[in-house]
Amino acid sequence: MRFEFRALPAAGGGVQTPRPVVDIALEGLEAAPIACLLDTGALRTRMSAEIASLAGIELSGDLTEEFYVGGLETTGTLARVNLTVTDGTDEFSWDAPVWFCEPWPHPFGLAGLEGFLHHFLVTIHAYDGYLEVEPEPRLKEEQQSR
Amino acid sequence: MPTVTVSGHQYSLDSEHVEAALRGKLPEPIHEHFVVINGRRWPPKQVLALVTGLDRADFTTHQARRVLTRLGFSAGRAASSGRRPAVTHIAATTPPPSVASEAIGRPASLAEALRPFIGLWVAVRGDDVLVAAPSPKEVVAWLAQHRQRAQSMFRVVDSERAITGAAPQ
């Protein structure tokens, strides 16, 4: 699967530096995959808690953690959810732990090691402005055998 | 104020009147024709129905488009459904990818399409903005209501800091 880096408009004209972004759909919210910034330095995959409620994911609060992101203190609640990544041509689904955070002031979710990178071979062609995402072979075989 | 006749009824309308009628509303999917109002694309029939209170069956798209262009709004026709596959074809077969990206106008074209929606949540498909709204809940509701499927949903920010603030933990 191939994802072009995404650029957003910059204040005063022009565009911001394009970023590596993958679109990840939550089970129950397939019509609106969430743009997630690929973050190789992040341990977790994080999204806004508001998104969880839209997908009908109940956050039990059994496992939470408080942390700072961008200088803001926030609380993440863990939920194991089914995720799907698609570039519009191919798609791949897997179960993963996602930390849903409140507050979450960021425009994107974060795709980190746990939840995303552990499941994929990711090749970043930063100079050319795109990334390639392939499922980890064992998981791909599991999905094909279902 | 210009007077227009729609389906046998006379209305005194100007652009401000139209813009006011659209406040708090979300545009429906664009099938072919659209008019641009406050930086967003709207189906002409939706706009005229909201402005006049008439049933959409009472007038045609072309009548609605003509009324709205007379009031000073620009109108256009959406790209054909074949546009996206053509783009994919170029990107997939013409190395290097950076050249292909420039040749097809990405990613700057999406960024420019997003410019009117800074601060809002958007659902996009290709380079098209399907819907923009203040909250993801409204975006998701619109997608469900109109049976649309987005490629991606996110909030449009115009500052590098708003993105880099999501630092690794």
Tab-separated table of C-alpha atoms in Angstrom:
chain	number	residue	atom	x	y	z
A	1	MET	CA	0.000	0.000	0.000
A	2	ARG	CA	1.284	3.398	-0.905
A	3	PHE	CA	0.571	6.692	0.834
A	4	GLU	CA	1.646	10.047	-0.504
A	5	PHE	CA	2.911	12.427	2.163
A	6	ARG	CA	0.164	14.843	3.119
A	7	ALA	CA	0.514	18.602	3.016
A	8	LEU	CA	-1.782	21.045	4.730
A	9	PRO	CA	-2.210	24.702	3.848
A	10	ALA	CA	0.121	27.098	5.650
A	11	ALA	CA	-0.969	30.363	7.189
A	12	GLY	CA	-0.334	33.190	4.764
A	13	GLY	CA	-0.194	30.958	1.682
A	14	GLY	CA	1.791	27.992	0.462
A	15	VAL	CA	1.800	24.613	2.097
A	16	GLN	CA	3.330	23.101	5.201
A	17	THR	CA	6.019	20.471	4.951
A	18	PRO	CA	4.296	17.266	3.738
A	19	ARG	CA	4.151	14.583	6.470
A	20	PRO	CA	3.948	10.787	6.412
A	21	VAL	CA	0.312	9.991	7.150
A	22	VAL	CA	-1.603	6.712	6.971
A	23	ASP	CA	-5.375	6.447	7.048
A	24	ILE	CA	-6.621	3.962	9.629
A	25	ALA	CA	-10.282	2.970	9.924
A	26	LEU	CA	-11.740	1.836	13.225
A	27	GLU	CA	-14.278	-0.953	13.262
A	28	GLY	CA	-17.623	0.840	13.359
A	29	LEU	CA	-16.259	3.898	11.616
A	30	GLU	CA	-15.200	2.458	8.272
A	31	ALA	CA	-16.602	5.395	6.304
A	32	ALA	CA	-14.185	7.831	7.930
A	33	PRO	CA	-10.652	6.475	8.290
A	34	ILE	CA	-8.643	8.579	10.699
A	35	ALA	CA	-5.532	10.277	9.367
A	36	CYS	CA	-2.637	9.203	11.591
A	37	LEU	CA	0.807	10.718	11.611
A	38	LEU	CA	3.399	7.964	11.291
A	39	ASP	CA	5.573	8.347	14.375
A	40	THR	CA	8.495	5.913	14.628
A	41	GLY	CA	9.440	7.415	17.989
A	42	ALA	CA	6.068	6.853	19.626
A	43	LEU	CA	5.539	3.710	21.672
A	44	ARG	CA	1.761	3.829	21.424
A	45	THR	CA	-0.895	4.372	18.799
A	46	ARG	CA	-3.106	7.179	19.978
A	47	MET	CA	-6.309	8.809	18.832
A	48	SER	CA	-8.850	11.208	20.233
A	49	ALA	CA	-11.364	9.719	22.682
A	50	GLU	CA	-14.029	11.553	20.681
A	51	ILE	CA	-13.291	9.213	17.773
A	52	ALA	CA	-13.823	6.156	19.982
A	53	SER	CA	-17.322	7.291	20.884
A	54	LEU	CA	-18.143	7.870	17.205
A	55	ALA	CA	-17.092	4.288	16.464
A	56	GLY	CA	-19.153	2.939	19.350
A	57	ILE	CA	-16.089	1.813	21.260
A	58	GLU	CA	-16.749	1.784	24.977
A	59	LEU	CA	-13.833	2.966	27.028
A	60	SER	CA	-14.080	1.027	30.255
A	61	GLY	CA	-11.301	2.927	31.935
A	62	ASP	CA	-9.740	-0.271	33.267
A	63	LEU	CA	-6.346	0.709	31.982
A	64	THR	CA	-5.457	4.369	31.696
A	65	GLU	CA	-2.285	6.375	31.687
A	66	GLU	CA	-1.576	10.046	32.060
A	67	PHE	CA	1.096	11.583	29.906
A	68	TYR	CA	2.144	14.790	28.209
A	69	VAL	CA	1.865	15.339	24.498
A	70	GLY	CA	2.919	18.620	22.991
A	71	GLY	CA	3.186	20.079	26.485
A	72	LEU	CA	-0.419	19.198	27.338
A	73	GLU	CA	-1.358	16.697	30.010
A	74	THR	CA	-3.834	14.152	28.768
A	75	THR	CA	-5.282	10.797	29.798
A	76	GLY	CA	-5.216	7.790	27.511
A	77	THR	CA	-7.588	4.852	27.892
A	78	LEU	CA	-6.637	1.529	26.359
A	79	ALA	CA	-8.988	-0.394	24.105
A	80	ARG	CA	-8.278	-3.319	21.851
A	81	VAL	CA	-9.926	-2.625	18.508
A	82	ASN	CA	-10.013	-3.876	14.960
A	83	LEU	CA	-8.229	-1.524	12.601
A	84	THR	CA	-8.058	-1.394	8.814
A	85	VAL	CA	-5.495	0.423	6.748
A	86	THR	CA	-6.217	1.054	3.084
A	87	ASP	CA	-4.766	3.108	0.277
A	88	GLY	CA	-7.967	2.788	-1.711
A	89	THR	CA	-6.757	-0.265	-3.618
A	90	ASP	CA	-5.530	-2.744	-1.034
A	91	GLU	CA	-6.490	-3.057	2.597
A	92	PHE	CA	-5.398	-4.945	5.660
A	93	SER	CA	-7.122	-5.446	9.017
A	94	TRP	CA	-5.676	-6.372	12.369
A	95	ASP	CA	-6.499	-6.213	16.066
A	96	ALA	CA	-4.448	-3.755	18.034
A	97	PRO	CA	-4.281	-1.815	21.266
A	98	VAL	CA	-5.127	1.859	20.796
A	99	TRP	CA	-4.951	4.546	23.447
A	100	PHE	CA	-7.871	6.935	23.168
A	101	CYS	CA	-6.966	10.253	24.709
A	102	GLU	CA	-8.904	13.078	26.299
A	103	PRO	CA	-8.094	15.861	25.689
A	104	TRP	CA	-6.512	15.392	22.267
A	105	PRO	CA	-5.814	18.710	20.582
A	106	HIS	CA	-3.991	17.335	17.558
A	107	PRO	CA	-5.324	17.243	14.018
A	108	PHE	CA	-4.228	13.635	13.431
A	109	GLY	CA	-3.946	10.422	15.400
A	110	LEU	CA	-0.496	8.971	16.021
A	111	ALA	CA	0.521	5.618	14.529
A	112	GLY	CA	3.315	4.321	16.769
A	113	LEU	CA	5.157	1.073	17.499
A	114	GLU	CA	2.514	-0.747	19.512
A	115	GLY	CA	-0.662	-0.933	17.495
A	116	PHE	CA	0.780	-0.102	14.101
A	117	LEU	CA	4.484	-0.427	13.324
A	118	HIS	CA	4.791	-3.842	14.971
A	119	HIS	CA	2.420	-5.190	12.312
A	120	PHE	CA	3.957	-3.745	9.156
A	121	LEU	CA	7.019	-3.358	7.053
A	122	VAL	CA	7.137	0.381	6.440
A	123	THR	CA	9.434	1.955	3.880
A	124	ILE	CA	9.655	5.719	3.993
A	125	HIS	CA	10.681	7.411	0.761
A	126	ALA	CA	10.944	10.833	2.352
A	127	TYR	CA	12.874	12.422	-0.500
A	128	ASP	CA	10.196	11.353	-2.954
A	129	GLY	CA	7.362	12.143	-0.577
A	130	TYR	CA	5.620	8.824	-0.055
A	131	LEU	CA	5.677	5.721	2.118
A	132	GLU	CA	4.936	2.075	1.465
A	133	VAL	CA	3.198	-0.106	4.024
A	134	GLU	CA	3.127	-3.891	3.776
A	135	PRO	CA	1.633	-6.216	6.395
A	136	GLU	CA	4.062	-8.314	8.375
A	137	PRO	CA	4.180	-11.633	6.406
A	138	ARG	CA	2.885	-13.860	9.224
A	139	LEU	CA	-0.174	-11.660	9.780
A	140	LYS	CA	-0.796	-11.438	6.060
A	141	GLU	CA	-0.851	-15.243	5.827
A	142	GLU	CA	-3.216	-15.408	8.800
A	143	GLN	CA	-5.615	-12.988	7.173
A	144	GLN	CA	-5.515	-14.782	3.832
A	145	SER	CA	-6.220	-18.138	5.482
A	146	ARG	CA	-9.379	-16.823	7.179
B	1	MET	CA	-32.211	43.732	-4.702
B	2	PRO	CA	-32.603	41.543	-7.816
B	3	THR	CA	-35.904	39.798	-8.335
B	4	VAL	CA	-35.900	36.247	-9.642
B	5	THR	CA	-38.750	34.014	-10.681
B	6	VAL	CA	-38.586	30.337	-9.760
B	7	SER	CA	-41.428	27.962	-10.498
B	8	GLY	CA	-43.853	30.833	-10.912
B	9	HIS	CA	-42.914	32.476	-7.600
B	10	GLN	CA	-41.055	35.777	-7.364
B	11	TYR	CA	-38.236	36.245	-4.848
B	12	SER	CA	-36.087	39.224	-4.020
B	13	LEU	CA	-32.630	37.795	-3.461
B	14	ASP	CA	-29.061	38.946	-3.163
B	15	SER	CA	-25.832	37.157	-2.325
B	16	GLU	CA	-26.016	38.060	1.373
B	17	HIS	CA	-29.491	36.572	1.594
B	18	VAL	CA	-28.192	33.334	0.083
B	19	GLU	CA	-25.145	33.187	2.355
B	20	ALA	CA	-27.353	33.737	5.392
B	21	ALA	CA	-29.670	30.892	4.362
B	22	LEU	CA	-26.719	28.491	4.289
B	23	ARG	CA	-25.406	29.314	7.747
B	24	GLY	CA	-25.264	26.221	9.923
B	25	LYS	CA	-25.939	23.904	6.963
B	26	LEU	CA	-23.604	21.394	5.349
B	27	PRO	CA	-23.330	20.890	1.605
B	28	GLU	CA	-24.690	17.649	0.215
B	29	PRO	CA	-22.576	15.516	-2.134
B	30	ILE	CA	-21.737	17.083	-5.469
B	31	HIS	CA	-22.872	14.855	-8.307
B	32	GLU	CA	-22.079	17.115	-11.221
B	33	HIS	CA	-22.897	20.805	-10.938
B	34	PHE	CA	-21.921	23.053	-8.066
B	35	VAL	CA	-21.846	26.703	-7.048
B	36	VAL	CA	-19.175	28.205	-4.831
B	37	ILE	CA	-20.464	30.068	-1.786
B	38	ASN	CA	-18.202	31.193	1.044
B	39	GLY	CA	-15.387	29.053	-0.346
B	40	ARG	CA	-17.406	25.826	-0.384
B	41	ARG	CA	-19.027	23.855	-3.150
B	42	TRP	CA	-22.784	23.416	-2.925
B	43	PRO	CA	-25.294	21.580	-5.120
B	44	PRO	CA	-27.291	24.360	-6.812
B	45	LYS	CA	-30.643	22.705	-6.089
B	46	GLN	CA	-29.872	22.375	-2.388
B	47	VAL	CA	-29.025	26.071	-2.211
B	48	LEU	CA	-32.087	27.281	-4.050
B	49	ALA	CA	-34.360	25.017	-2.020
B	50	LEU	CA	-32.920	26.404	1.213
B	51	VAL	CA	-33.206	29.976	0.021
B	52	THR	CA	-36.741	29.794	-1.363
B	53	GLY	CA	-38.293	27.031	0.700
B	54	LEU	CA	-39.462	25.384	-2.526
B	55	ASP	CA	-39.421	21.651	-3.086
B	56	ARG	CA	-36.472	20.578	-5.214
B	57	ALA	CA	-38.833	18.953	-7.681
B	58	ASP	CA	-40.158	22.426	-8.502
B	59	PHE	CA	-37.062	23.489	-10.456
B	60	THR	CA	-34.139	22.029	-12.347
B	61	THR	CA	-30.422	22.108	-11.598
B	62	HIS	CA	-29.900	24.421	-14.561
B	63	GLN	CA	-32.525	26.865	-13.301
B	64	ALA	CA	-30.937	26.878	-9.865
B	65	ARG	CA	-27.494	27.337	-11.330
B	66	ARG	CA	-28.673	30.215	-13.525
B	67	VAL	CA	-30.310	32.032	-10.604
B	68	LEU	CA	-27.246	31.672	-8.413
B	69	THR	CA	-24.734	32.735	-11.047
B	70	ARG	CA	-26.865	35.823	-11.687
B	71	LEU	CA	-26.435	36.654	-8.009
B	72	GLY	CA	-22.676	36.582	-8.487
B	73	PHE	CA	-21.702	33.076	-7.377
B	74	SER	CA	-19.304	31.113	-9.521
B	75	ALA	CA	-20.438	27.749	-10.777
B	76	GLY	CA	-18.644	24.702	-12.064
B	77	ARG	CA	-18.892	21.072	-12.907
B	78	ALA	CA	-17.210	18.384	-10.833
B	79	ALA	CA	-14.443	16.357	-12.416
B	80	SER	CA	-15.589	13.142	-14.039
B	81	SER	CA	-15.381	9.905	-12.071
B	82	GLY	CA	-12.536	8.844	-14.351
B	83	ARG	CA	-10.221	11.480	-12.952
B	84	ARG	CA	-8.888	9.598	-9.966
B	85	PRO	CA	-7.986	6.370	-11.744
B	86	ALA	CA	-6.121	8.451	-14.309
B	87	VAL	CA	-4.107	10.030	-11.525
B	88	THR	CA	-3.375	6.652	-9.972
B	89	HIS	CA	-2.208	5.410	-13.323
B	90	ILE	CA	0.286	8.236	-13.719
B	91	ALA	CA	1.620	7.863	-10.188
B	92	ALA	CA	1.995	4.117	-10.506
B	93	THR	CA	3.775	4.011	-13.819
B	94	THR	CA	5.932	7.097	-14.086
B	95	PRO	CA	9.091	7.013	-11.955
B	96	PRO	CA	10.407	8.698	-9.978
B	97	PRO	CA	7.376	9.234	-7.723
B	98	SER	CA	8.391	12.766	-6.815
B	99	VAL	CA	8.190	13.768	-10.454
B	100	ALA	CA	4.858	12.021	-10.779
B	101	SER	CA	3.563	13.819	-7.713
B	102	GLU	CA	4.527	17.171	-9.158
B	103	ALA	CA	3.126	16.289	-12.551
B	104	ILE	CA	-0.291	15.484	-11.138
B	105	GLY	CA	-0.312	18.496	-8.888
B	106	ARG	CA	-0.123	16.729	-5.530
B	107	PRO	CA	0.182	17.275	-2.673
B	108	ALA	CA	-0.231	21.007	-3.218
B	109	SER	CA	-3.629	20.534	-4.870
B	110	LEU	CA	-5.149	18.907	-1.795
B	111	ALA	CA	-3.578	21.538	0.432
B	112	GLU	CA	-5.147	24.275	-1.661
B	113	ALA	CA	-8.504	22.502	-1.616
B	114	LEU	CA	-8.229	22.418	2.182
B	115	ARG	CA	-7.380	26.106	2.578
B	116	PRO	CA	-10.995	27.337	2.985
B	117	PHE	CA	-11.485	24.815	5.784
B	118	ILE	CA	-8.686	25.715	8.173
B	119	GLY	CA	-9.810	24.974	11.717
B	120	LEU	CA	-12.493	22.517	10.607
B	121	TRP	CA	-12.695	18.740	10.465
B	122	VAL	CA	-12.795	17.434	6.922
B	123	ALA	CA	-13.442	14.174	5.123
B	124	VAL	CA	-11.497	13.875	1.883
B	125	ARG	CA	-11.385	11.467	-1.004
B	126	GLY	CA	-8.484	11.961	-3.386
B	127	ASP	CA	-8.063	15.694	-3.763
B	128	ASP	CA	-11.736	16.378	-3.126
B	129	VAL	CA	-13.089	17.668	0.161
B	130	LEU	CA	-16.361	15.826	0.705
B	131	VAL	CA	-17.472	17.727	3.767
B	132	ALA	CA	-16.121	20.131	6.357
B	133	ALA	CA	-17.632	20.756	9.771
B	134	PRO	CA	-16.639	21.988	13.221
B	135	SER	CA	-16.595	18.503	14.763
B	136	PRO	CA	-15.824	14.937	13.657
B	137	LYS	CA	-19.291	13.970	14.827
B	138	GLU	CA	-20.884	16.228	12.214
B	139	VAL	CA	-18.545	14.923	9.517
B	140	VAL	CA	-19.375	11.303	10.352
B	141	ALA	CA	-23.093	12.085	10.470
B	142	TRP	CA	-22.912	13.699	7.037
B	143	LEU	CA	-21.073	10.698	5.586
B	144	ALA	CA	-23.682	8.340	7.000
B	145	GLN	CA	-26.602	10.475	5.870
B	146	HIS	CA	-25.324	10.672	2.313
B	147	ARG	CA	-23.868	7.161	2.164
B	148	GLN	CA	-20.432	8.469	1.361
B	149	ARG	CA	-17.122	6.851	2.210
B	150	ALA	CA	-14.108	9.041	2.835
B	151	GLN	CA	-10.469	8.212	2.315
B	152	SER	CA	-9.393	10.194	5.343
B	153	MET	CA	-10.750	12.370	8.127
B	154	PHE	CA	-8.704	14.942	10.033
B	155	ARG	CA	-8.687	18.525	11.269
B	156	VAL	CA	-7.111	21.155	9.049
B	157	VAL	CA	-4.498	23.221	10.848
B	158	ASP	CA	-2.376	25.933	9.315
B	159	SER	CA	0.557	25.769	11.685
B	160	GLU	CA	3.522	23.406	11.694
B	161	ARG	CA	3.499	23.681	15.482
B	162	ALA	CA	0.040	22.125	15.728
B	163	ILE	CA	1.390	18.969	14.114
B	164	THR	CA	4.884	18.780	15.563
B	165	GLY	CA	3.331	19.241	18.984
B	166	ALA	CA	2.399	15.561	18.799
B	167	ALA	CA	5.888	14.584	19.879
B	168	PRO	CA	6.964	11.028	20.659
B	169	GLN	CA	6.292	9.647	24.109
